[in-house]
Amino acid sequence: AQSVTQLDSHVSVSEGTPVLLRCNYSSSYSPSLFWYVQHPNKGLQLLLKYTSAATLVKGINGFEAEFKKSETSFHLTKPSAHMSDAAEYFCVLNQAGTALIFGKGTTLSVSS
Amino acid sequence: ETGVTQTPRHLVMGMTNKKSLKCEQHLGHNAMYWYKQSAKKPLELMFVYSLEERVENNSVPSRFSPECPNSSHLFLHLHTLQPEDSALYLCASSQEVAGGYTGELFFGEGSRLTVL
């Protein structure tokens, strides 16, 4: 069965420190994976996507994610957090083009 | 206007009311979606329209009725809702290709629905 698991429901960091949001997936197919961000009272916005090209994917606002097939992971990272990064982040699996499976989300809090 | 616009942003209705949510996309996309977002639950896909035809209906109760009059507009008609239907309803659009979903969705800011 295809699934996405976001390992942390809430992550707290200090401004200027690294961010790590973890996502594991299960898929019988070669997956396409995405990270979306949702700021308070806003819709979701695509941060980055992996579609079987380079395993290290760079996105907007300094975020990047690395696809690791051996670990079935697609963790999202950023070297230095900014206050404006506080939001909900969703890992999404594209199930062979037939459905999008959303994780439950990780809330990122950034303190000054 | 650009992107995906949803109206109203907030809606409070009684269980016997009839109301509608509206979505408009200005991106020239060929597919539109309704998602339901409830607290602590993954996004739930409700309906998908591709080229104005409904291609997916994920066992949504009949009290939710979608309408897609053209590729730029999508409605969700609401009738005799239940309190558990209170949620954020998100509209999205995408440019789909032969072979299925690309996964690249553009979302509106949502309509926050409260059913009393």
PDB file of C-alpha atoms in Angstrom:
ATOM      1  CA  ALA A   1       0.000   0.000   0.000  1.00  0.00           C
ATOM      2  CA  GLN A   2       1.129   3.524  -0.723  1.00  0.00           C
ATOM      3  CA  SER A   3       1.577   5.766   2.291  1.00  0.00           C
ATOM      4  CA  VAL A   4       3.320   8.815   3.634  1.00  0.00           C
ATOM      5  CA  THR A   5       4.393   9.214   7.247  1.00  0.00           C
ATOM      6  CA  GLN A   6       5.550  12.486   8.690  1.00  0.00           C
ATOM      7  CA  LEU A   7       7.490  11.443  11.732  1.00  0.00           C
ATOM      8  CA  ASP A   8       6.999  14.598  13.788  1.00  0.00           C
ATOM      9  CA  SER A   9       3.732  16.410  14.309  1.00  0.00           C
ATOM     10  CA  HIS A  10       5.529  19.445  15.739  1.00  0.00           C
ATOM     11  CA  VAL A  11       9.096  20.737  15.401  1.00  0.00           C
ATOM     12  CA  SER A  12      10.456  23.751  17.279  1.00  0.00           C
ATOM     13  CA  VAL A  13      13.675  25.523  16.350  1.00  0.00           C
ATOM     14  CA  SER A  14      15.374  28.807  17.099  1.00  0.00           C
ATOM     15  CA  GLU A  15      15.865  31.399  14.420  1.00  0.00           C
ATOM     16  CA  GLY A  16      19.133  30.821  12.622  1.00  0.00           C
ATOM     17  CA  THR A  17      19.372  27.108  13.452  1.00  0.00           C
ATOM     18  CA  PRO A  18      18.887  24.244  10.978  1.00  0.00           C
ATOM     19  CA  VAL A  19      15.487  22.787  10.172  1.00  0.00           C
ATOM     20  CA  LEU A  20      14.805  19.078   9.630  1.00  0.00           C
ATOM     21  CA  LEU A  21      11.309  17.824   8.859  1.00  0.00           C
ATOM     22  CA  ARG A  22      11.131  14.079   8.359  1.00  0.00           C
ATOM     23  CA  CYS A  23       9.054  12.148   5.864  1.00  0.00           C
ATOM     24  CA  ASN A  24       9.038   8.434   5.084  1.00  0.00           C
ATOM     25  CA  TYR A  25       7.092   6.883   2.265  1.00  0.00           C
ATOM     26  CA  SER A  26       5.925   3.504   1.081  1.00  0.00           C
ATOM     27  CA  SER A  27       5.321   2.949  -2.607  1.00  0.00           C
ATOM     28  CA  SER A  28       5.322   0.044  -5.034  1.00  0.00           C
ATOM     29  CA  TYR A  29       6.144   2.391  -7.883  1.00  0.00           C
ATOM     30  CA  SER A  30       8.915   4.848  -8.563  1.00  0.00           C
ATOM     31  CA  PRO A  31       7.455   7.687  -6.536  1.00  0.00           C
ATOM     32  CA  SER A  32       7.080  11.347  -7.163  1.00  0.00           C
ATOM     33  CA  LEU A  33       7.317  13.239  -3.884  1.00  0.00           C
ATOM     34  CA  PHE A  34       6.499  16.788  -2.926  1.00  0.00           C
ATOM     35  CA  TRP A  35       6.661  19.143   0.004  1.00  0.00           C
ATOM     36  CA  TYR A  36       3.962  21.758   0.419  1.00  0.00           C
ATOM     37  CA  VAL A  37       3.829  24.584   2.974  1.00  0.00           C
ATOM     38  CA  GLN A  38       0.744  26.190   4.492  1.00  0.00           C
ATOM     39  CA  HIS A  39       1.066  29.460   6.351  1.00  0.00           C
ATOM     40  CA  PRO A  40      -1.692  30.417   8.802  1.00  0.00           C
ATOM     41  CA  ASN A  41      -4.986  31.199   7.087  1.00  0.00           C
ATOM     42  CA  LYS A  42      -3.517  30.461   3.682  1.00  0.00           C
ATOM     43  CA  GLY A  43      -3.722  27.705   1.116  1.00  0.00           C
ATOM     44  CA  LEU A  44      -0.956  25.216   0.423  1.00  0.00           C
ATOM     45  CA  GLN A  45       2.010  26.223  -1.705  1.00  0.00           C
ATOM     46  CA  LEU A  46       4.410  23.896  -3.485  1.00  0.00           C
ATOM     47  CA  LEU A  47       7.901  24.075  -1.939  1.00  0.00           C
ATOM     48  CA  LEU A  48       9.694  21.489  -4.041  1.00  0.00           C
ATOM     49  CA  LYS A  49       9.230  18.246  -5.950  1.00  0.00           C
ATOM     50  CA  TYR A  50      11.157  15.067  -6.731  1.00  0.00           C
ATOM     51  CA  THR A  51      10.323  13.301  -9.975  1.00  0.00           C
ATOM     52  CA  SER A  52      13.165  10.786 -10.493  1.00  0.00           C
ATOM     53  CA  ALA A  53      15.772  13.236 -11.673  1.00  0.00           C
ATOM     54  CA  ALA A  54      18.376  14.546  -9.199  1.00  0.00           C
ATOM     55  CA  THR A  55      17.978  13.063  -5.728  1.00  0.00           C
ATOM     56  CA  LEU A  56      18.790  16.374  -4.043  1.00  0.00           C
ATOM     57  CA  VAL A  57      16.022  18.790  -4.825  1.00  0.00           C
ATOM     58  CA  LYS A  58      16.146  22.504  -4.182  1.00  0.00           C
ATOM     59  CA  GLY A  59      13.004  24.488  -3.559  1.00  0.00           C
ATOM     60  CA  ILE A  60      11.877  27.963  -2.720  1.00  0.00           C
ATOM     61  CA  ASN A  61      12.960  29.969   0.328  1.00  0.00           C
ATOM     62  CA  GLY A  62      16.177  28.012   0.813  1.00  0.00           C
ATOM     63  CA  PHE A  63      14.570  24.628   1.452  1.00  0.00           C
ATOM     64  CA  GLU A  64      15.840  21.407  -0.018  1.00  0.00           C
ATOM     65  CA  ALA A  65      15.038  17.722   0.265  1.00  0.00           C
ATOM     66  CA  GLU A  66      16.955  14.557  -0.477  1.00  0.00           C
ATOM     67  CA  PHE A  67      15.319  11.445  -1.898  1.00  0.00           C
ATOM     68  CA  LYS A  68      16.865   8.330  -0.348  1.00  0.00           C
ATOM     69  CA  LYS A  69      15.454   5.179  -1.864  1.00  0.00           C
ATOM     70  CA  SER A  70      17.350   2.861   0.491  1.00  0.00           C
ATOM     71  CA  GLU A  71      15.787   4.607   3.477  1.00  0.00           C
ATOM     72  CA  THR A  72      12.452   5.367   1.788  1.00  0.00           C
ATOM     73  CA  SER A  73      12.803   8.907   3.037  1.00  0.00           C
ATOM     74  CA  PHE A  74      12.337  12.411   1.682  1.00  0.00           C
ATOM     75  CA  HIS A  75      13.340  14.716   4.517  1.00  0.00           C
ATOM     76  CA  LEU A  76      13.050  18.488   4.191  1.00  0.00           C
ATOM     77  CA  THR A  77      15.913  20.666   5.403  1.00  0.00           C
ATOM     78  CA  LYS A  78      16.968  24.276   5.613  1.00  0.00           C
ATOM     79  CA  PRO A  79      20.346  25.448   6.932  1.00  0.00           C
ATOM     80  CA  SER A  80      19.056  28.448   8.845  1.00  0.00           C
ATOM     81  CA  ALA A  81      15.473  28.986  10.004  1.00  0.00           C
ATOM     82  CA  HIS A  82      13.731  32.306   9.659  1.00  0.00           C
ATOM     83  CA  MET A  83      10.715  33.497  11.594  1.00  0.00           C
ATOM     84  CA  SER A  84       8.709  33.513   8.374  1.00  0.00           C
ATOM     85  CA  ASP A  85       9.259  29.738   8.021  1.00  0.00           C
ATOM     86  CA  ALA A  86       6.777  29.073  10.837  1.00  0.00           C
ATOM     87  CA  ALA A  87       4.001  27.127   9.103  1.00  0.00           C
ATOM     88  CA  GLU A  88       2.517  23.687   8.492  1.00  0.00           C
ATOM     89  CA  TYR A  89       4.481  21.447   6.123  1.00  0.00           C
ATOM     90  CA  PHE A  90       3.031  18.533   4.174  1.00  0.00           C
ATOM     91  CA  CYS A  91       4.860  15.684   2.510  1.00  0.00           C
ATOM     92  CA  VAL A  92       2.936  14.323  -0.488  1.00  0.00           C
ATOM     93  CA  LEU A  93       3.308  11.128  -2.522  1.00  0.00           C
ATOM     94  CA  ASN A  94       2.097  10.937  -6.113  1.00  0.00           C
ATOM     95  CA  GLN A  95       0.817   7.417  -6.468  1.00  0.00           C
ATOM     96  CA  ALA A  96       1.755   6.578 -10.047  1.00  0.00           C
ATOM     97  CA  GLY A  97      -0.188   9.563 -11.279  1.00  0.00           C
ATOM     98  CA  THR A  98      -3.483   8.232  -9.995  1.00  0.00           C
ATOM     99  CA  ALA A  99      -3.749   9.909  -6.592  1.00  0.00           C
ATOM    100  CA  LEU A 100      -1.970  12.255  -4.256  1.00  0.00           C
ATOM    101  CA  ILE A 101      -1.421  10.997  -0.726  1.00  0.00           C
ATOM    102  CA  PHE A 102      -0.893  13.723   1.854  1.00  0.00           C
ATOM    103  CA  GLY A 103       0.896  13.280   5.153  1.00  0.00           C
ATOM    104  CA  LYS A 104      -0.727  14.564   8.320  1.00  0.00           C
ATOM    105  CA  GLY A 105       1.545  17.581   8.422  1.00  0.00           C
ATOM    106  CA  THR A 106       4.312  18.924  10.624  1.00  0.00           C
ATOM    107  CA  THR A 107       3.929  22.228  12.402  1.00  0.00           C
ATOM    108  CA  LEU A 108       7.173  24.181  12.435  1.00  0.00           C
ATOM    109  CA  SER A 109       7.582  26.785  15.183  1.00  0.00           C
ATOM    110  CA  VAL A 110      10.467  29.257  15.063  1.00  0.00           C
ATOM    111  CA  SER A 111      11.449  31.229  18.132  1.00  0.00           C
ATOM    112  CA  SER A 112      13.608  34.321  18.251  1.00  0.00           C
TER     113      SER A 112
ATOM    114  CA  GLU B   1      -6.387  38.719 -10.240  1.00  0.00           C
ATOM    115  CA  THR B   2      -3.940  35.883 -10.253  1.00  0.00           C
ATOM    116  CA  GLY B   3      -3.884  32.348  -8.893  1.00  0.00           C
ATOM    117  CA  VAL B   4      -6.839  30.630  -7.300  1.00  0.00           C
ATOM    118  CA  THR B   5      -9.513  32.676  -5.567  1.00  0.00           C
ATOM    119  CA  GLN B   6     -12.081  31.273  -3.146  1.00  0.00           C
ATOM    120  CA  THR B   7     -15.192  32.959  -1.790  1.00  0.00           C
ATOM    121  CA  PRO B   8     -16.433  33.343   0.818  1.00  0.00           C
ATOM    122  CA  ARG B   9     -13.411  33.051   3.102  1.00  0.00           C
ATOM    123  CA  HIS B  10     -15.642  32.361   6.093  1.00  0.00           C
ATOM    124  CA  LEU B  11     -19.124  30.884   6.235  1.00  0.00           C
ATOM    125  CA  VAL B  12     -21.365  30.040   9.162  1.00  0.00           C
ATOM    126  CA  MET B  13     -24.505  28.095   8.415  1.00  0.00           C
ATOM    127  CA  GLY B  14     -27.210  26.156  10.155  1.00  0.00           C
ATOM    128  CA  MET B  15     -27.899  22.538   9.388  1.00  0.00           C
ATOM    129  CA  THR B  16     -30.957  23.394   7.320  1.00  0.00           C
ATOM    130  CA  ASN B  17     -29.339  26.085   5.183  1.00  0.00           C
ATOM    131  CA  LYS B  18     -28.257  25.897   1.561  1.00  0.00           C
ATOM    132  CA  LYS B  19     -25.072  27.701   0.619  1.00  0.00           C
ATOM    133  CA  SER B  20     -22.375  27.505  -2.018  1.00  0.00           C
ATOM    134  CA  LEU B  21     -18.616  27.882  -2.082  1.00  0.00           C
ATOM    135  CA  LYS B  22     -17.038  29.379  -5.163  1.00  0.00           C
ATOM    136  CA  CYS B  23     -13.601  28.895  -6.667  1.00  0.00           C
ATOM    137  CA  GLU B  24     -12.058  30.644  -9.650  1.00  0.00           C
ATOM    138  CA  GLN B  25      -8.669  29.976 -11.179  1.00  0.00           C
ATOM    139  CA  HIS B  26      -6.820  32.435 -13.379  1.00  0.00           C
ATOM    140  CA  LEU B  27      -3.976  30.104 -14.373  1.00  0.00           C
ATOM    141  CA  GLY B  28      -5.420  28.504 -17.485  1.00  0.00           C
ATOM    142  CA  HIS B  29      -5.345  25.066 -15.878  1.00  0.00           C
ATOM    143  CA  ASN B  30      -7.457  22.142 -17.049  1.00  0.00           C
ATOM    144  CA  ALA B  31      -8.190  20.424 -13.725  1.00  0.00           C
ATOM    145  CA  MET B  32      -9.803  21.620 -10.503  1.00  0.00           C
ATOM    146  CA  TYR B  33     -10.167  19.989  -7.098  1.00  0.00           C
ATOM    147  CA  TRP B  34     -12.049  20.279  -3.822  1.00  0.00           C
ATOM    148  CA  TYR B  35     -10.232  19.196  -0.674  1.00  0.00           C
ATOM    149  CA  LYS B  36     -11.457  19.096   2.914  1.00  0.00           C
ATOM    150  CA  GLN B  37      -8.981  19.986   5.644  1.00  0.00           C
ATOM    151  CA  SER B  38      -9.921  19.065   9.205  1.00  0.00           C
ATOM    152  CA  ALA B  39      -7.761  19.499  12.264  1.00  0.00           C
ATOM    153  CA  LYS B  40      -5.240  16.690  12.839  1.00  0.00           C
ATOM    154  CA  LYS B  41      -6.315  14.778   9.718  1.00  0.00           C
ATOM    155  CA  PRO B  42      -4.677  14.485   6.310  1.00  0.00           C
ATOM    156  CA  LEU B  43      -6.182  16.433   3.468  1.00  0.00           C
ATOM    157  CA  GLU B  44      -9.169  14.617   2.060  1.00  0.00           C
ATOM    158  CA  LEU B  45      -9.771  14.756  -1.666  1.00  0.00           C
ATOM    159  CA  MET B  46     -13.453  15.266  -2.348  1.00  0.00           C
ATOM    160  CA  PHE B  47     -13.870  15.880  -6.066  1.00  0.00           C
ATOM    161  CA  VAL B  48     -11.742  16.266  -9.167  1.00  0.00           C
ATOM    162  CA  TYR B  49     -12.797  17.829 -12.432  1.00  0.00           C
ATOM    163  CA  SER B  50     -10.659  17.446 -15.508  1.00  0.00           C
ATOM    164  CA  LEU B  51     -11.694  19.339 -18.631  1.00  0.00           C
ATOM    165  CA  GLU B  52     -14.972  20.139 -16.860  1.00  0.00           C
ATOM    166  CA  GLU B  53     -15.883  16.495 -16.342  1.00  0.00           C
ATOM    167  CA  ARG B  54     -15.960  14.964 -12.887  1.00  0.00           C
ATOM    168  CA  VAL B  55     -13.315  12.286 -12.825  1.00  0.00           C
ATOM    169  CA  GLU B  56     -13.224  11.527  -9.139  1.00  0.00           C
ATOM    170  CA  ASN B  57     -15.738  11.468  -6.326  1.00  0.00           C
ATOM    171  CA  ASN B  58     -14.302  10.046  -3.172  1.00  0.00           C
ATOM    172  CA  SER B  59     -17.402   8.703  -1.443  1.00  0.00           C
ATOM    173  CA  VAL B  60     -18.494  12.154  -0.452  1.00  0.00           C
ATOM    174  CA  PRO B  61     -21.984  12.436   1.115  1.00  0.00           C
ATOM    175  CA  SER B  62     -24.660  13.730  -1.217  1.00  0.00           C
ATOM    176  CA  ARG B  63     -25.128  16.814   0.925  1.00  0.00           C
ATOM    177  CA  PHE B  64     -22.030  18.081  -0.926  1.00  0.00           C
ATOM    178  CA  SER B  65     -22.699  18.721  -4.612  1.00  0.00           C
ATOM    179  CA  PRO B  66     -19.980  20.021  -6.940  1.00  0.00           C
ATOM    180  CA  GLU B  67     -20.475  21.963 -10.137  1.00  0.00           C
ATOM    181  CA  CYS B  68     -17.912  22.904 -12.766  1.00  0.00           C
ATOM    182  CA  PRO B  69     -19.524  25.112 -15.442  1.00  0.00           C
ATOM    183  CA  ASN B  70     -16.210  25.786 -17.207  1.00  0.00           C
ATOM    184  CA  SER B  71     -12.522  25.173 -16.706  1.00  0.00           C
ATOM    185  CA  SER B  72     -12.058  28.329 -14.645  1.00  0.00           C
ATOM    186  CA  HIS B  73     -14.896  27.970 -12.142  1.00  0.00           C
ATOM    187  CA  LEU B  74     -15.776  25.379  -9.543  1.00  0.00           C
ATOM    188  CA  PHE B  75     -18.590  25.416  -7.013  1.00  0.00           C
ATOM    189  CA  LEU B  76     -19.401  23.318  -3.985  1.00  0.00           C
ATOM    190  CA  HIS B  77     -23.085  23.416  -3.125  1.00  0.00           C
ATOM    191  CA  LEU B  78     -23.879  22.674   0.506  1.00  0.00           C
ATOM    192  CA  HIS B  79     -27.211  21.397   1.810  1.00  0.00           C
ATOM    193  CA  THR B  80     -28.329  20.086   5.223  1.00  0.00           C
ATOM    194  CA  LEU B  81     -24.805  19.797   6.535  1.00  0.00           C
ATOM    195  CA  GLN B  82     -23.785  18.309   9.864  1.00  0.00           C
ATOM    196  CA  PRO B  83     -21.572  19.883  12.537  1.00  0.00           C
ATOM    197  CA  GLU B  84     -18.817  17.401  11.649  1.00  0.00           C
ATOM    198  CA  ASP B  85     -18.660  19.006   8.211  1.00  0.00           C
ATOM    199  CA  SER B  86     -17.106  22.082   9.792  1.00  0.00           C
ATOM    200  CA  ALA B  87     -13.665  22.391   8.208  1.00  0.00           C
ATOM    201  CA  LEU B  88     -11.503  24.363   5.830  1.00  0.00           C
ATOM    202  CA  TYR B  89     -12.477  23.649   2.238  1.00  0.00           C
ATOM    203  CA  LEU B  90      -9.647  24.127  -0.200  1.00  0.00           C
ATOM    204  CA  CYS B  91      -9.916  24.512  -3.934  1.00  0.00           C
ATOM    205  CA  ALA B  92      -6.939  23.727  -6.143  1.00  0.00           C
ATOM    206  CA  SER B  93      -6.115  23.674  -9.820  1.00  0.00           C
ATOM    207  CA  SER B  94      -3.437  22.045 -11.950  1.00  0.00           C
ATOM    208  CA  GLN B  95      -2.395  21.526 -15.532  1.00  0.00           C
ATOM    209  CA  GLU B  96      -2.717  17.807 -16.003  1.00  0.00           C
ATOM    210  CA  VAL B  97      -1.201  15.731 -18.760  1.00  0.00           C
ATOM    211  CA  ALA B  98      -2.027  12.395 -20.295  1.00  0.00           C
ATOM    212  CA  GLY B  99      -1.100   9.684 -17.844  1.00  0.00           C
ATOM    213  CA  GLY B 100      -2.484  11.205 -14.687  1.00  0.00           C
ATOM    214  CA  TYR B 101      -1.723  13.664 -11.965  1.00  0.00           C
ATOM    215  CA  THR B 102       1.453  15.698 -12.002  1.00  0.00           C
ATOM    216  CA  GLY B 103       1.080  16.497  -8.324  1.00  0.00           C
ATOM    217  CA  GLU B 104       1.687  20.195  -8.844  1.00  0.00           C
ATOM    218  CA  LEU B 105      -1.356  21.841  -7.352  1.00  0.00           C
ATOM    219  CA  PHE B 106      -2.102  25.508  -6.913  1.00  0.00           C
ATOM    220  CA  PHE B 107      -4.341  26.122  -3.925  1.00  0.00           C
ATOM    221  CA  GLY B 108      -6.700  28.886  -2.962  1.00  0.00           C
ATOM    222  CA  GLU B 109      -6.708  30.241   0.568  1.00  0.00           C
ATOM    223  CA  GLY B 110      -9.734  28.192   1.533  1.00  0.00           C
ATOM    224  CA  SER B 111     -13.250  28.727   2.814  1.00  0.00           C
ATOM    225  CA  ARG B 112     -13.608  28.195   6.547  1.00  0.00           C
ATOM    226  CA  LEU B 113     -17.004  26.561   7.117  1.00  0.00           C
ATOM    227  CA  THR B 114     -18.723  26.347  10.484  1.00  0.00           C
ATOM    228  CA  VAL B 115     -21.940  24.352  10.759  1.00  0.00           C
ATOM    229  CA  LEU B 116     -24.033  25.093  13.811  1.00  0.00           C
TER     230      LEU B 116
END
